[in-house]
Structure formats: structure tokens, C-alpha cells
Short mmCIF file of N, CA, C and O in Angstrom, two decimals:
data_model
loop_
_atom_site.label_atom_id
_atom_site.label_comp_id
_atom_site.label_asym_id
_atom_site.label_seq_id
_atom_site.Cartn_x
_atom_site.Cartn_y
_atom_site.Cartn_z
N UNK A 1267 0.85 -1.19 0.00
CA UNK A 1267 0.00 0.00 0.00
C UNK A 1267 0.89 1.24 0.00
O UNK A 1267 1.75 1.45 0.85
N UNK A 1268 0.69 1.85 -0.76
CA UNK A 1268 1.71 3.61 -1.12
C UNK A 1268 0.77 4.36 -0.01
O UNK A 1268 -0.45 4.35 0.13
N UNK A 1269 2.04 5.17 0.89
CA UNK A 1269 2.02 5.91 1.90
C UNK A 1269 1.28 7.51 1.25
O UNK A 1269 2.05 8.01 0.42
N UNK A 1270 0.04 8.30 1.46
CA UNK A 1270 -0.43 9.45 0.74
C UNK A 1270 -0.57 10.06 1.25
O UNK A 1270 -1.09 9.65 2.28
N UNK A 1271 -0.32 11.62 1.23
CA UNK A 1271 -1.35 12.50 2.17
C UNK A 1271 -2.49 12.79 1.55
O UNK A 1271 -2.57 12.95 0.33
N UNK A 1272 -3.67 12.89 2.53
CA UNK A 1272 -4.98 13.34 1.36
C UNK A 1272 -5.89 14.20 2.55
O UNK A 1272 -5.63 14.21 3.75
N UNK A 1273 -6.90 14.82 1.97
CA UNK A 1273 -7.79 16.08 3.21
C UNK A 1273 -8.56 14.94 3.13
O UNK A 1273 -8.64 14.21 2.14
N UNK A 1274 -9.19 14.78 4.26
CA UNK A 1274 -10.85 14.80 4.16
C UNK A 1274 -11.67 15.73 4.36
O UNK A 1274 -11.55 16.70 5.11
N UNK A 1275 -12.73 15.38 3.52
CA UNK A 1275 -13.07 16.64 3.12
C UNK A 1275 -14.43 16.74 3.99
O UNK A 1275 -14.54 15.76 4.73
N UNK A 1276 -15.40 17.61 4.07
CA UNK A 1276 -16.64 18.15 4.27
C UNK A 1276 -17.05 16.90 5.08
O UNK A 1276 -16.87 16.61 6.26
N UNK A 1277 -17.62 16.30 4.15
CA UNK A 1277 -18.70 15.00 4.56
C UNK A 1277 -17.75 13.56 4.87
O UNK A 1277 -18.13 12.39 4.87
N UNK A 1278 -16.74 13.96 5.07
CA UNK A 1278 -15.54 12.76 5.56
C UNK A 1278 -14.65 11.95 5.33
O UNK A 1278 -13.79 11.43 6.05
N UNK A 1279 -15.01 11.82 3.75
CA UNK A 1279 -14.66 11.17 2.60
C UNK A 1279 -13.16 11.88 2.33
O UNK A 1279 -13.06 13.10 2.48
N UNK A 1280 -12.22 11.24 2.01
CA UNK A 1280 -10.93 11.81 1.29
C UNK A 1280 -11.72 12.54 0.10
O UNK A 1280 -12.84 12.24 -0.30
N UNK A 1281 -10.81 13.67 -0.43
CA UNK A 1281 -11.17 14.69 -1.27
C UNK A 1281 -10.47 13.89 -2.69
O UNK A 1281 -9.42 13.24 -2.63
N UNK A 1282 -11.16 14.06 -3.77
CA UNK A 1282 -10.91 13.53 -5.14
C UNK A 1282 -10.04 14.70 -6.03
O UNK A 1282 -9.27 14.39 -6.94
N UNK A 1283 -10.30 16.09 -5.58
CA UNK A 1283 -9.69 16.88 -6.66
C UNK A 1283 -8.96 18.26 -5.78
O UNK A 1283 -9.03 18.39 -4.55
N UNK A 1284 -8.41 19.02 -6.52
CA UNK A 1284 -7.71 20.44 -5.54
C UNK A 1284 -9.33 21.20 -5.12
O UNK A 1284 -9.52 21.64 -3.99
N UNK A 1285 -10.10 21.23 -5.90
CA UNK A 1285 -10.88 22.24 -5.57
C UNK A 1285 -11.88 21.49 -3.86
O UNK A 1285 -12.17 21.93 -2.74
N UNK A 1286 -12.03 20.42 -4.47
CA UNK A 1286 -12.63 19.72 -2.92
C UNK A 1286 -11.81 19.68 -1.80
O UNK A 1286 -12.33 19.46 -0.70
N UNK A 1287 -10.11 19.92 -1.92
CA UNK A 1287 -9.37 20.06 -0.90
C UNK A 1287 -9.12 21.54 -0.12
O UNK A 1287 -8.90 21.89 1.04
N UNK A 1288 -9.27 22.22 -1.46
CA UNK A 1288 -9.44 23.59 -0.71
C UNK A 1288 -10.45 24.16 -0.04
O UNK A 1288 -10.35 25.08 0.78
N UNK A 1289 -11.99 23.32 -0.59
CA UNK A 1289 -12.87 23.91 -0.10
C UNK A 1289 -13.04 23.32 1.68
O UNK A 1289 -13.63 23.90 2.60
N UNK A 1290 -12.28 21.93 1.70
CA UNK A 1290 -12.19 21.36 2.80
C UNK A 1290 -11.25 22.89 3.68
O UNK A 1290 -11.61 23.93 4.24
N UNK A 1291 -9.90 22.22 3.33
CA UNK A 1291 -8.97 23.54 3.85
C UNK A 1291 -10.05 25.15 4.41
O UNK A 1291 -10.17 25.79 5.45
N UNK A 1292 -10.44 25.20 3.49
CA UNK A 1292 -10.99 26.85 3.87
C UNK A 1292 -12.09 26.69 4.96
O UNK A 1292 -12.14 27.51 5.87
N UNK A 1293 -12.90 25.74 4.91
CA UNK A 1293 -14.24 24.82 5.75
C UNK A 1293 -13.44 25.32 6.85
O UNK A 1293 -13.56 26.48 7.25
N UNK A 1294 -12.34 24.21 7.54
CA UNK A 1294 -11.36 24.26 8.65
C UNK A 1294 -10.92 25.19 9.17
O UNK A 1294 -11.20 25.45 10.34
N UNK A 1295 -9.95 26.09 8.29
CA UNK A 1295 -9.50 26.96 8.67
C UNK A 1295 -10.05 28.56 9.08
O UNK A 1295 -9.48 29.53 9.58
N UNK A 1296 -11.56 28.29 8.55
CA UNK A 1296 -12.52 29.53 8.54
C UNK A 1296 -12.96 29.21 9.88
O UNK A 1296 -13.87 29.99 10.16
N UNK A 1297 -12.72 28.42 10.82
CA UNK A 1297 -13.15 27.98 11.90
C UNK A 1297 -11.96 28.31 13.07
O UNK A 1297 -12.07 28.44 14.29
N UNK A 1298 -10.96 28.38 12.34
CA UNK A 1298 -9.91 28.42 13.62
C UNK A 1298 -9.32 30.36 13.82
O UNK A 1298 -8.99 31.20 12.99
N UNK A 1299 -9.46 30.39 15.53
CA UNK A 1299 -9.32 31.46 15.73
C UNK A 1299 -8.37 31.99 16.41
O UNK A 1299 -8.07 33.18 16.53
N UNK A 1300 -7.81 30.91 16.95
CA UNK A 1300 -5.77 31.29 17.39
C UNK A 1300 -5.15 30.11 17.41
O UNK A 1300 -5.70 29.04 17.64
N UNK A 1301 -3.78 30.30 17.14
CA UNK A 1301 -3.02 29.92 16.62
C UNK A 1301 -2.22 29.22 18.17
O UNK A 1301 -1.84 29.99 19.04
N UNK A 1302 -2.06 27.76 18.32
CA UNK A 1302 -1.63 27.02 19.42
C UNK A 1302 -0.75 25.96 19.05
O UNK A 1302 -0.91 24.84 18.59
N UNK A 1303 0.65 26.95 19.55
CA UNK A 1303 2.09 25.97 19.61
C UNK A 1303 2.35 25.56 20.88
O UNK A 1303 2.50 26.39 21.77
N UNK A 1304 2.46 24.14 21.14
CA UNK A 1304 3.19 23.60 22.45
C UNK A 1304 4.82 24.35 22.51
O UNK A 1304 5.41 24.95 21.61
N UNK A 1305 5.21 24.10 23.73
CA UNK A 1305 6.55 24.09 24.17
C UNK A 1305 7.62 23.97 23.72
O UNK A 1305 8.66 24.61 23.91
N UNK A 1306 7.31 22.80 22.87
CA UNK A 1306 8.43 22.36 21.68
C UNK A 1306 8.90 23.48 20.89
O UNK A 1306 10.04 23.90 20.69
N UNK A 1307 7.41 23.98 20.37
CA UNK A 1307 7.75 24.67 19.33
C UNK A 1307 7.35 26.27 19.70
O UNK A 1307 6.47 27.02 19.29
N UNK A 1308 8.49 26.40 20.70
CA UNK A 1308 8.53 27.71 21.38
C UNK A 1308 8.87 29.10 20.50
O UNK A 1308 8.22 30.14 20.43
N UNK A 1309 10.01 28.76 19.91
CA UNK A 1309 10.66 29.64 18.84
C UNK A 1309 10.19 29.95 17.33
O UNK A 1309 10.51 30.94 16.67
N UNK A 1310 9.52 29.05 17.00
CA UNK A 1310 8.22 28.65 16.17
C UNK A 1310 7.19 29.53 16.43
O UNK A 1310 6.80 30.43 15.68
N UNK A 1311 6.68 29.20 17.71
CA UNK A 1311 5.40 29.87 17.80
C UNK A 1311 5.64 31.61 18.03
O UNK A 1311 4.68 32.37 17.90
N UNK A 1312 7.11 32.16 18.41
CA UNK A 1312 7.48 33.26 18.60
C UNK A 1312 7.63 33.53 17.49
O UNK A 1312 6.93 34.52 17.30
N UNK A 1313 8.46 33.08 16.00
CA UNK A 1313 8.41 34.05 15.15
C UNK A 1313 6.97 34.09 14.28
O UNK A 1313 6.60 34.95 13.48
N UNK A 1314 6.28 32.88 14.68
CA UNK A 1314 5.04 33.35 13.75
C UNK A 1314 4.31 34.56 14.34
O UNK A 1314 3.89 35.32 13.47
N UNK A 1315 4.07 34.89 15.47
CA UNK A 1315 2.98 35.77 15.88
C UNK A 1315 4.29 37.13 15.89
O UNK A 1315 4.03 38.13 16.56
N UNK A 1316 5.17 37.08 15.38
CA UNK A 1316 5.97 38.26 14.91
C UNK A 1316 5.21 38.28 14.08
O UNK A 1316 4.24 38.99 14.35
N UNK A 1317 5.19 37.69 12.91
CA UNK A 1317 4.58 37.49 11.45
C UNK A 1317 3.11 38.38 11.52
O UNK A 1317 2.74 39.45 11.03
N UNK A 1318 2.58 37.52 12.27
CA UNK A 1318 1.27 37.90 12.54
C UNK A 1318 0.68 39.24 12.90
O UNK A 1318 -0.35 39.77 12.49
N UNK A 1319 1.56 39.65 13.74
CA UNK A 1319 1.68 40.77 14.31
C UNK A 1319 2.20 42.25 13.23
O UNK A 1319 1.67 43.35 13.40
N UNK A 1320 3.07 42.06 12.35
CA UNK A 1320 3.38 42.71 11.34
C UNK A 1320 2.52 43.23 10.24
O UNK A 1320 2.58 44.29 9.62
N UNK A 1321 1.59 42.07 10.14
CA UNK A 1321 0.12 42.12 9.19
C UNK A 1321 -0.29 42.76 9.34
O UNK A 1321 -0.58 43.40 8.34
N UNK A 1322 -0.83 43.36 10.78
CA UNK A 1322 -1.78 43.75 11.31
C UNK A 1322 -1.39 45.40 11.40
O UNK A 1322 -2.20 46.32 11.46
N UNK A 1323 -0.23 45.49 11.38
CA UNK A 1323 -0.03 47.10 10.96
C UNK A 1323 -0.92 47.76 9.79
O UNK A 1323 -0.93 47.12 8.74
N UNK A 1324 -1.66 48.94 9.83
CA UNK A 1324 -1.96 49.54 9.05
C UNK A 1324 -1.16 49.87 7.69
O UNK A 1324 0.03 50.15 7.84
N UNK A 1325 -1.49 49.87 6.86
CA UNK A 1325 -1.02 50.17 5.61
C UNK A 1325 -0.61 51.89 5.52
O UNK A 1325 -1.46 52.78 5.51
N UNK A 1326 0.59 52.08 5.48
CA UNK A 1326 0.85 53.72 5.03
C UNK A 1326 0.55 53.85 3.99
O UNK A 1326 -0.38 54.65 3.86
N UNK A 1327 1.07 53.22 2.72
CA UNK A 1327 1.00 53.84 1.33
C UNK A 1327 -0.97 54.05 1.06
O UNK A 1327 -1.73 53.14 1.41
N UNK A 1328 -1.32 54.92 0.63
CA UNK A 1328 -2.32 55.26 0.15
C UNK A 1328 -2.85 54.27 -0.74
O UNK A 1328 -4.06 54.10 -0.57
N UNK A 1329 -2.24 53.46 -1.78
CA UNK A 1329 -2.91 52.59 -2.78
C UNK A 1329 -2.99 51.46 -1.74
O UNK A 1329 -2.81 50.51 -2.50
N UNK A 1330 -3.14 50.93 -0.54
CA UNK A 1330 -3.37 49.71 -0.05
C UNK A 1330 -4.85 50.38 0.52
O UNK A 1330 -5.63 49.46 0.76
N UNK A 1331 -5.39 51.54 0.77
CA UNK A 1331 -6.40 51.55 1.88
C UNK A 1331 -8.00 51.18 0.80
O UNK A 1331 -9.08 50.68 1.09
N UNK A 1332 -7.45 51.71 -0.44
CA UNK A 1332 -8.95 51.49 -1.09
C UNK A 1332 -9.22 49.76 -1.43
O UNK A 1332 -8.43 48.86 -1.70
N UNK A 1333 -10.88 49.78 -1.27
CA UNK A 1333 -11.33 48.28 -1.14
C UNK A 1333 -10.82 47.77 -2.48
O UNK A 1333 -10.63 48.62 -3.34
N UNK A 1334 -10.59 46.53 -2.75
CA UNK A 1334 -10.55 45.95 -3.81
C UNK A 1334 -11.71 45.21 -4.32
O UNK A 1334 -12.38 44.42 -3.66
N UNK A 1335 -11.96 45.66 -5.97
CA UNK A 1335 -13.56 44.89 -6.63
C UNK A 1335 -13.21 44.01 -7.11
O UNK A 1335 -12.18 44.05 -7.79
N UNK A 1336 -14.04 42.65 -6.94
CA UNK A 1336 -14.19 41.72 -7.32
C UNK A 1336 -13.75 41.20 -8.87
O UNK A 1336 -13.16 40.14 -9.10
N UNK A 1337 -14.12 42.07 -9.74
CA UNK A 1337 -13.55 42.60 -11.06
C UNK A 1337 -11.74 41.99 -10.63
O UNK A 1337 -11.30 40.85 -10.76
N UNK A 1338 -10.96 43.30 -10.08
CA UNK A 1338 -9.51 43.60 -9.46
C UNK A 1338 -9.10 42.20 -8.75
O UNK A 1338 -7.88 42.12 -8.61
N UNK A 1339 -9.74 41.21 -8.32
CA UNK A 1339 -9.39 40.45 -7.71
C UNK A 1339 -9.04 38.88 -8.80
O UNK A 1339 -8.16 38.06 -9.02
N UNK A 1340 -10.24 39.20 -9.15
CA UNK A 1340 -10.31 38.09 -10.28
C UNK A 1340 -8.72 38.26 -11.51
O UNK A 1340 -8.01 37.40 -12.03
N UNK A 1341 -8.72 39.74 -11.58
CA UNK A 1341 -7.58 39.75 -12.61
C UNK A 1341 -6.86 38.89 -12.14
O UNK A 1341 -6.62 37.77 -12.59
N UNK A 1342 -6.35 39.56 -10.88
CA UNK A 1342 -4.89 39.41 -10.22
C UNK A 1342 -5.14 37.78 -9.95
O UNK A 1342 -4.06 37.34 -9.56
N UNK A 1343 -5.95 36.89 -9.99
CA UNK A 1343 -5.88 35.54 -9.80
C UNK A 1343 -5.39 35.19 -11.29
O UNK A 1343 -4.38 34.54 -11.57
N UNK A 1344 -6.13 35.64 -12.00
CA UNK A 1344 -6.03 35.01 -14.07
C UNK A 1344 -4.24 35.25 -13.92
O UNK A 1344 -3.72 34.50 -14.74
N UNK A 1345 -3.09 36.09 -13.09
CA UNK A 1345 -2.43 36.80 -13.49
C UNK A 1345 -1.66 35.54 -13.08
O UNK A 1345 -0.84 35.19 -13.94
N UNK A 1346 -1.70 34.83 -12.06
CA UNK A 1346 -0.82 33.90 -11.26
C UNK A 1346 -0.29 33.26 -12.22
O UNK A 1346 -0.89 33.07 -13.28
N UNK A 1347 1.20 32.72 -11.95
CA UNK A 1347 1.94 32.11 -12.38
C UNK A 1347 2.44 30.93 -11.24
O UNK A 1347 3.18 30.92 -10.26
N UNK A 1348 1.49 29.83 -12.04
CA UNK A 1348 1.41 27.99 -11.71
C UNK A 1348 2.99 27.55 -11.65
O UNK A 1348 3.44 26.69 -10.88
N UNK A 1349 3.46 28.03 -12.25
CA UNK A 1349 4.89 27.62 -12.23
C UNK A 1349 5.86 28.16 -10.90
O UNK A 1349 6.79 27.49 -10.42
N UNK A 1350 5.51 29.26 -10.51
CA UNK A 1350 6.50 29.56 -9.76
C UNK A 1350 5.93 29.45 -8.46
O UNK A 1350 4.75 29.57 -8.16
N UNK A 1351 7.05 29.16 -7.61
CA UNK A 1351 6.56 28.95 -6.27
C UNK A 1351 6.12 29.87 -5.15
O UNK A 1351 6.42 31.05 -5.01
N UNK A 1352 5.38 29.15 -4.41
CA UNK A 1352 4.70 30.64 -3.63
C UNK A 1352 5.86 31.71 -2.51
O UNK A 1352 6.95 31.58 -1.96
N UNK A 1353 4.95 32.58 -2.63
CA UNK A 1353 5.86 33.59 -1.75
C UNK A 1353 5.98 33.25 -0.35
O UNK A 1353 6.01 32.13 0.16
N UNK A 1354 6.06 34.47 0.23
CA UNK A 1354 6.61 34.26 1.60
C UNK A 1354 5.30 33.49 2.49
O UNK A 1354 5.55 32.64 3.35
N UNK A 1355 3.95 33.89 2.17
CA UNK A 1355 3.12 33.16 2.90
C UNK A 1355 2.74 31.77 2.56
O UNK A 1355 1.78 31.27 3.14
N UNK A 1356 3.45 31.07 1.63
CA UNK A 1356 3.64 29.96 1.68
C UNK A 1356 2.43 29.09 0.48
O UNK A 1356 2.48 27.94 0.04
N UNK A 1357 1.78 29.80 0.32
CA UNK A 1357 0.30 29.80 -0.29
C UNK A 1357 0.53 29.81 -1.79
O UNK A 1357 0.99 30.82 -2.33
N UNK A 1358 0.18 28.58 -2.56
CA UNK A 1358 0.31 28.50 -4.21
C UNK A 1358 -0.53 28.87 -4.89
O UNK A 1358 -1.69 29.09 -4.54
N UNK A 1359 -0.05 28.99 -6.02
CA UNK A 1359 -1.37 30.01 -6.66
C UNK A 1359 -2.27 28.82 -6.89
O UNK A 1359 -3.35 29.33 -6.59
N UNK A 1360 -2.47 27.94 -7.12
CA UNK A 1360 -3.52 26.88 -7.59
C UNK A 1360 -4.07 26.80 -6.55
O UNK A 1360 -5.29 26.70 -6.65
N UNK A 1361 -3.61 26.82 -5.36
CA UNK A 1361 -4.62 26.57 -3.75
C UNK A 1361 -5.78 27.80 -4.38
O UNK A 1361 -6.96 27.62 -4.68
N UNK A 1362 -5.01 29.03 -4.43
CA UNK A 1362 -5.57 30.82 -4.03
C UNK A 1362 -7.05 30.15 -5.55
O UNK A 1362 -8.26 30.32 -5.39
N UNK A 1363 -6.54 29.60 -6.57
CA UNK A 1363 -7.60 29.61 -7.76
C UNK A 1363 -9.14 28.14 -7.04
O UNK A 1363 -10.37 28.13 -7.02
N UNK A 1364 -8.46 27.55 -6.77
CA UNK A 1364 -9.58 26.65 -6.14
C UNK A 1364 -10.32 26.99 -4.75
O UNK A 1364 -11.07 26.20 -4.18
N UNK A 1365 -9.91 28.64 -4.17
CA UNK A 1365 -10.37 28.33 -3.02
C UNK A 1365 -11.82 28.88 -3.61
O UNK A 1365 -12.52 29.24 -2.66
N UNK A 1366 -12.13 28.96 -4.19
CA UNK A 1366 -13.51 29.50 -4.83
C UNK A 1366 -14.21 30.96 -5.13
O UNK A 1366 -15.33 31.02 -5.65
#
């Protein structure tokens, strides 16, 4: 038997395709509301909520404060490039296109 990782998804079942895994993924994660590292992972859990914490700064530059339309959003997904690997938040563009 070959060793796999796979989501289960929604209704319990392993997920068949990316889009049923993301929608699992997003299901989950739209549910979780802080972020809990044991002991182990002391230094871990310190630089993420640096991370975290950095986000949360207000935006200076003026072009970040206006909302973005749905229109603007959609481009910037068509724009992704499948090939290259994700940035610093770790997140691929094929996850960002299946999350729906």
C-alpha cells in the first residue's frame, strides 16, 4: 500500500480533486481562531505571531487603503503564475484559484 497524504473533506470522505481540498482547507481553517504551539515549538510559535503581528499594521502607502472589486481580484488571480513557487506566505497560486 503507497504511503499518501490526502484532506478529508466536508462529509468525511478523502477529497478527489484540488478544488474539494481547498474547499475542505478553507471549511477548517474559517473555523480556527488562534493559533496554538506547544513548548516544543517555542521559537516557532514566537516568530510566527511576529509574522502575525506585522500584518496587522496599518497600511501607510495610500494605494493599499482602497477596497478591492471583485472585477480587481479576479484579474490578479487570471495573473498567477502555476509555475513559480509561492511567496513568503507559503500559499500557491492553484490553492488561491480553487479556493472558490
Amino acid at each position: 500500500m503507497e504511503n499518501t497524504n490526502y484532506i478529508i473533506g466536508i462529509n468525511g470522505t478523502p477529497t478527489v480533486n484540488e478544488k474539494e481540498a481547498a474547499d475542505a482547507l478553507g471549511n477548517n481553517y474559517s473555523k480556527e481562531r488562534k493559533l496554538v504551539l506547544g513548548r516544543e515549538n517555542k521559537k516557532t510559535g514566537r516568530a510566527t505571531r511576529k509574522v502575525i503581528r506585522s500584518c496587522r499594521v496599518p497600511a501607510s502607502n495610500e494605494l493599499f487603503k482602497d477596497l478591492i472589486t471583485s472585477s480587481e481580484l479576479l484579474y490578479a488571480v487570471q495573473q498567477l503564475d502555476f509555475k513559480k513557487s509561492p511567496g513568503p506566505d507559503g500559499i500557491h497560486g492553484q490553492f488561491i484559484v480553487n479556493l472558490g
